[in-house]
mmCIF file of C-alpha atoms in Angstrom:
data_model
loop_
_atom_site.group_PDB
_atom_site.id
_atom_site.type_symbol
_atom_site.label_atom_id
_atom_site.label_comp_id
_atom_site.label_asym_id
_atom_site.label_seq_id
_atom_site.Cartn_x
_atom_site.Cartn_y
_atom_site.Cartn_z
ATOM 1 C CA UNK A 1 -18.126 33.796 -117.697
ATOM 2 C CA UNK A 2 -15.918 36.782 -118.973
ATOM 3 C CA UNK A 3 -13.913 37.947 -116.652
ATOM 4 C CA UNK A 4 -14.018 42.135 -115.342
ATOM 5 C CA UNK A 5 -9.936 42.718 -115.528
ATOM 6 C CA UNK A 6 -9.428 40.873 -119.031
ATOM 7 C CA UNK A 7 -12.239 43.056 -120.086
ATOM 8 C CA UNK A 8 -10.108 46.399 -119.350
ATOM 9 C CA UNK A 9 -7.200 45.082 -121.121
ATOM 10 C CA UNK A 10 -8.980 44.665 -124.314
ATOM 11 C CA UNK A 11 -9.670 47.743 -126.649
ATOM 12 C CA UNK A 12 -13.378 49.323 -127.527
ATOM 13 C CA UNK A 13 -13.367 47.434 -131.091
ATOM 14 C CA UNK A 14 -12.899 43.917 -129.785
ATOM 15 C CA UNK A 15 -15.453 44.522 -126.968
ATOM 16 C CA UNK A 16 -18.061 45.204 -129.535
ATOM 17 C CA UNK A 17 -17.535 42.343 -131.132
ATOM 18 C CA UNK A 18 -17.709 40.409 -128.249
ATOM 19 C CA UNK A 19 -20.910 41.938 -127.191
ATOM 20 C CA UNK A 20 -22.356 41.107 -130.585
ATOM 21 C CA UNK A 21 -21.456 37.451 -129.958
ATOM 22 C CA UNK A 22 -22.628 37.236 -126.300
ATOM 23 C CA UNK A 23 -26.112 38.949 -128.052
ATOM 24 C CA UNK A 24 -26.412 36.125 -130.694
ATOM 25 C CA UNK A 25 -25.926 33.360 -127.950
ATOM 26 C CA UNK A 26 -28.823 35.100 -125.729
ATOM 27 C CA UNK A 27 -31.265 34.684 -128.594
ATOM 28 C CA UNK A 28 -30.195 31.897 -129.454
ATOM 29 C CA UNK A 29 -30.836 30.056 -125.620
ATOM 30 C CA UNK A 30 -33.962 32.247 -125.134
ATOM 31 C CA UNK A 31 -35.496 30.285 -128.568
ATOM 32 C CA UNK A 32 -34.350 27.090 -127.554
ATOM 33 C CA UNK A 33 -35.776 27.398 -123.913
ATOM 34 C CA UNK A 34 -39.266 28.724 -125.826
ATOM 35 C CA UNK A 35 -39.294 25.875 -128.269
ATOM 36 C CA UNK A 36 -38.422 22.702 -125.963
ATOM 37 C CA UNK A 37 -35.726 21.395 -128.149
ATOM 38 C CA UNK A 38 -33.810 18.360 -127.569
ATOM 39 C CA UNK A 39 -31.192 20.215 -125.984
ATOM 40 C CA UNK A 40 -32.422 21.215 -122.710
ATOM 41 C CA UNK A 41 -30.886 24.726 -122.155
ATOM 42 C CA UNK A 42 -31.153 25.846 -118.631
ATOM 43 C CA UNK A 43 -32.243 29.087 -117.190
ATOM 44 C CA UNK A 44 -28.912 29.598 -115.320
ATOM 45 C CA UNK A 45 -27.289 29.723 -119.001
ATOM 46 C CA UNK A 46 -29.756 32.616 -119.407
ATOM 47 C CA UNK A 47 -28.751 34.400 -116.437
ATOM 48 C CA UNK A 48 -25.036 34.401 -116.640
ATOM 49 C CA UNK A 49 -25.520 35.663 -120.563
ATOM 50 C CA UNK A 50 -27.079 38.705 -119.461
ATOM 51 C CA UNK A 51 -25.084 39.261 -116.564
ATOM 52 C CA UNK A 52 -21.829 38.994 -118.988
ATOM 53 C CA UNK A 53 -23.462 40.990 -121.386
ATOM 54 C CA UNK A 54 -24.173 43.645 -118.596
ATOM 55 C CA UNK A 55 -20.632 43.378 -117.362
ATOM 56 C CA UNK A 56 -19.829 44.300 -120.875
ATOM 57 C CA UNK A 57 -21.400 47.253 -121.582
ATOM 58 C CA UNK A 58 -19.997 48.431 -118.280
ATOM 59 C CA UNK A 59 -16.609 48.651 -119.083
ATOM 60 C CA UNK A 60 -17.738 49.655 -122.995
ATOM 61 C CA UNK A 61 -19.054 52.499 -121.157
ATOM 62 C CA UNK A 62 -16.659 53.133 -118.479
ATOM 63 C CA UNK A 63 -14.329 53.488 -121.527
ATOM 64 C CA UNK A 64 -15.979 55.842 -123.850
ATOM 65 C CA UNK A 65 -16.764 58.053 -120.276
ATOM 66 C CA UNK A 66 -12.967 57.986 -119.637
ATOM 67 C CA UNK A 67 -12.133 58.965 -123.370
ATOM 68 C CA UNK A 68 -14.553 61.989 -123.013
ATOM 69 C CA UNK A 69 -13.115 63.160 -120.290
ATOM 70 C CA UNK A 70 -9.295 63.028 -121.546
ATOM 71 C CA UNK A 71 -11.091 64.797 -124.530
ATOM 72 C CA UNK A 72 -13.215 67.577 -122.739
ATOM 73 C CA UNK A 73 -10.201 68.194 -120.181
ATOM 74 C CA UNK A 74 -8.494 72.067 -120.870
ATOM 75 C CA UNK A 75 -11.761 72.538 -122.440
ATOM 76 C CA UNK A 76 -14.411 75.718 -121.210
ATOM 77 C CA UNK A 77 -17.621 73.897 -121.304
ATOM 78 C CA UNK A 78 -18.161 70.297 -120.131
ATOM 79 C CA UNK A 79 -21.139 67.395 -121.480
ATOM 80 C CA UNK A 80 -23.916 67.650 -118.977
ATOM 81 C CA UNK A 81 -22.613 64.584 -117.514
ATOM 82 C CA UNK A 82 -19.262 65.412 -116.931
ATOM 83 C CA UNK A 83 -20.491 68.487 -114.811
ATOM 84 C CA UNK A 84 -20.549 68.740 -111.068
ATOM 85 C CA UNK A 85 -25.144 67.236 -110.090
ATOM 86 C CA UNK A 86 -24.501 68.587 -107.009
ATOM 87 C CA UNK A 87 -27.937 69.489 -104.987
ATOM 88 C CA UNK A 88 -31.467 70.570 -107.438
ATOM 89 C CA UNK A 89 -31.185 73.575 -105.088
ATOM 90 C CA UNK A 90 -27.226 74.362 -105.713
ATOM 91 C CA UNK A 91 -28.360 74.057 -108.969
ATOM 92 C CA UNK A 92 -31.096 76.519 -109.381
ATOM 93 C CA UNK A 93 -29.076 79.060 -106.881
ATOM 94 C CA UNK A 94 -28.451 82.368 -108.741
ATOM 95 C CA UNK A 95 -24.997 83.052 -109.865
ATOM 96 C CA UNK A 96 -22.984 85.958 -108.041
ATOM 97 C CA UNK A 97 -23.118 87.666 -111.453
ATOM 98 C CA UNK A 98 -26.877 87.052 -111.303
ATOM 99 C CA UNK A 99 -26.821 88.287 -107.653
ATOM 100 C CA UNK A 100 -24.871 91.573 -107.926
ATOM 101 C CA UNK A 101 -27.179 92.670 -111.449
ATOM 102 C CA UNK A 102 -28.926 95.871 -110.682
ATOM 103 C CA UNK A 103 -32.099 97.367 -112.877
ATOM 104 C CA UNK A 104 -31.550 100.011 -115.011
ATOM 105 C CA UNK A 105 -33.945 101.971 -112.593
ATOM 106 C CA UNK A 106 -31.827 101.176 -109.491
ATOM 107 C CA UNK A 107 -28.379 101.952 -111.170
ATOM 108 C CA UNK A 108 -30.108 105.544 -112.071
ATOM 109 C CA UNK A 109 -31.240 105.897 -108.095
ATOM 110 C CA UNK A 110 -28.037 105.042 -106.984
ATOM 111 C CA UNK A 111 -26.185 107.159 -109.049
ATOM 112 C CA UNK A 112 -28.466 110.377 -108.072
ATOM 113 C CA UNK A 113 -28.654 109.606 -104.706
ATOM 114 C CA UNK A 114 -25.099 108.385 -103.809
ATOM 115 C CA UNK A 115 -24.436 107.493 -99.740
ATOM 116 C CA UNK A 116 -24.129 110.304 -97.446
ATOM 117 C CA UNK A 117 -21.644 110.258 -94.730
ATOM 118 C CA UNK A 118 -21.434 112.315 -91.630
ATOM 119 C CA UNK A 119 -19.273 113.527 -89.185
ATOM 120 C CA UNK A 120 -19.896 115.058 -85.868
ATOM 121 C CA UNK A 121 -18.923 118.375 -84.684
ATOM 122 C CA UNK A 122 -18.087 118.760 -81.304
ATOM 123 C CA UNK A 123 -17.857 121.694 -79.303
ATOM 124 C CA UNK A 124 -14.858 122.070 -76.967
ATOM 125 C CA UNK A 125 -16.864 122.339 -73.912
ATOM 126 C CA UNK A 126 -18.204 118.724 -74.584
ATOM 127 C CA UNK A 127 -14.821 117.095 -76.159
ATOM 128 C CA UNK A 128 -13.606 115.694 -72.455
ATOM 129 C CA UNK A 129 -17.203 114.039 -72.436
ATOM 130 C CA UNK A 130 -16.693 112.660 -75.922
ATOM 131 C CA UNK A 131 -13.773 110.393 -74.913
ATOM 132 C CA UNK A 132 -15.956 108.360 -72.604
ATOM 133 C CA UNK A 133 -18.240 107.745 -75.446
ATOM 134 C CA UNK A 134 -18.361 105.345 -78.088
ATOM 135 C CA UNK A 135 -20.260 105.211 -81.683
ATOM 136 C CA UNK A 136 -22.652 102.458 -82.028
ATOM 137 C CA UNK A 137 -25.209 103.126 -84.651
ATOM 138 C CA UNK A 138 -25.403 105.429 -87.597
ATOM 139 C CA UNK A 139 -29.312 105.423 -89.199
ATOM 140 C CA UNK A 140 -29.870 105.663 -93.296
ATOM 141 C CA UNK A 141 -30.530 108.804 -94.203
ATOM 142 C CA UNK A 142 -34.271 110.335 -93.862
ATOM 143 C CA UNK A 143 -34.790 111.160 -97.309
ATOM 144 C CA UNK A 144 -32.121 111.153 -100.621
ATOM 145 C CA UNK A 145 -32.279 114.893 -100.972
ATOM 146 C CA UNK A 146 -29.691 117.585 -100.335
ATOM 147 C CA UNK A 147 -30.751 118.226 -97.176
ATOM 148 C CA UNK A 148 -31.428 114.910 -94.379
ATOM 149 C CA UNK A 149 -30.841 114.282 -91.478
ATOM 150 C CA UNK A 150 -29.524 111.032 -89.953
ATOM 151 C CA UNK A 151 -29.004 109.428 -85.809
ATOM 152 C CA UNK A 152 -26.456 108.906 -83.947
ATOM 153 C CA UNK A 153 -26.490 106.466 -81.077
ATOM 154 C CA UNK A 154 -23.769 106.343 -78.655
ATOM 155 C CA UNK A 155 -23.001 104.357 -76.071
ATOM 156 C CA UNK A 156 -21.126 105.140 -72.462
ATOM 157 C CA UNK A 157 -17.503 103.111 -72.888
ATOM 158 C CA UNK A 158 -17.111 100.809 -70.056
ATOM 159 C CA UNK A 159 -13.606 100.785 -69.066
ATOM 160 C CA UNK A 160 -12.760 104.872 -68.684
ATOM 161 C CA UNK A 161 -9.400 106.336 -67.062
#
């Protein structure tokens, strides 16, 4: 049985090898348990071979992962498996750049039609009423033209002195 932490000492060429020879001894038990031969060979045998060999290609793996990593590291684009899974709906989300894009047609209607703001004009017979008032609610304008109109909504203050 091969042990996990002598496996991590050893480098990828020498693990390779030794997969190749833990490979040739599976065969070779899996033809001697299908042909009867004198030598008995038992199915535990079988068992810890693949396990070893599994073992193996873990760390082979866990290896080359590590080396793409240290490889991929200042880079711009990562391999798809290097990359955050995160959730299938993160994933198919829209970008903010994706988000903010406008049509040609609404970039032209926004630009000819740009927002309108408005201020009131009060008369000073109704400016001592005015400070007892607050603004809560300005509406879109009725129509983008020269000429709209908008609402005002406003709201008696509570606390007055």
């Amino acid at each position: 049985m091969v042990k996990t932490y002598e496996l991590r000492t050893k480098d990828e060429k020498a693990l390779v090898e030794e997969l190749g020879k833990l490979k040739a001894e599976l065969a070779k038990a899996r033809i001697g348990k299908v042909s009867a031969a004198a030598t008995q060979v038992k199915a535990s045998k079988i068992r810890v071979l693949r396990k070893d060999i599994a073992r193996l290609l873990t760390i082979i793996n866990e290896k080359r992962r590590d080396a793409s990593r240290l490889a991929f590291k200042k880079k711009k684009y990562k391999p798809i498996d290097q990359r955050v899974k995160g959730t299938r709906a993160s994933r198919r989300k829209l970008t903010t750049f994706e988000k903010t894009r406008k049509t040609v047609k609404a970039l032209k209607k926004r630009n000819c039609n740009p927002l309108r703001k408005f201020a009131l004009e009060a008369q000073s017979s109704y400016i001592s009423t005015l400070k007892f008032l607050s603004l809560i609610h300005i509406s879109e304008p009725t129509r983008p033209e020269r000429i709209s109109y908008a609402v005002f909504c406003l709201k008696k203050k509570k606390n007055h002195r």
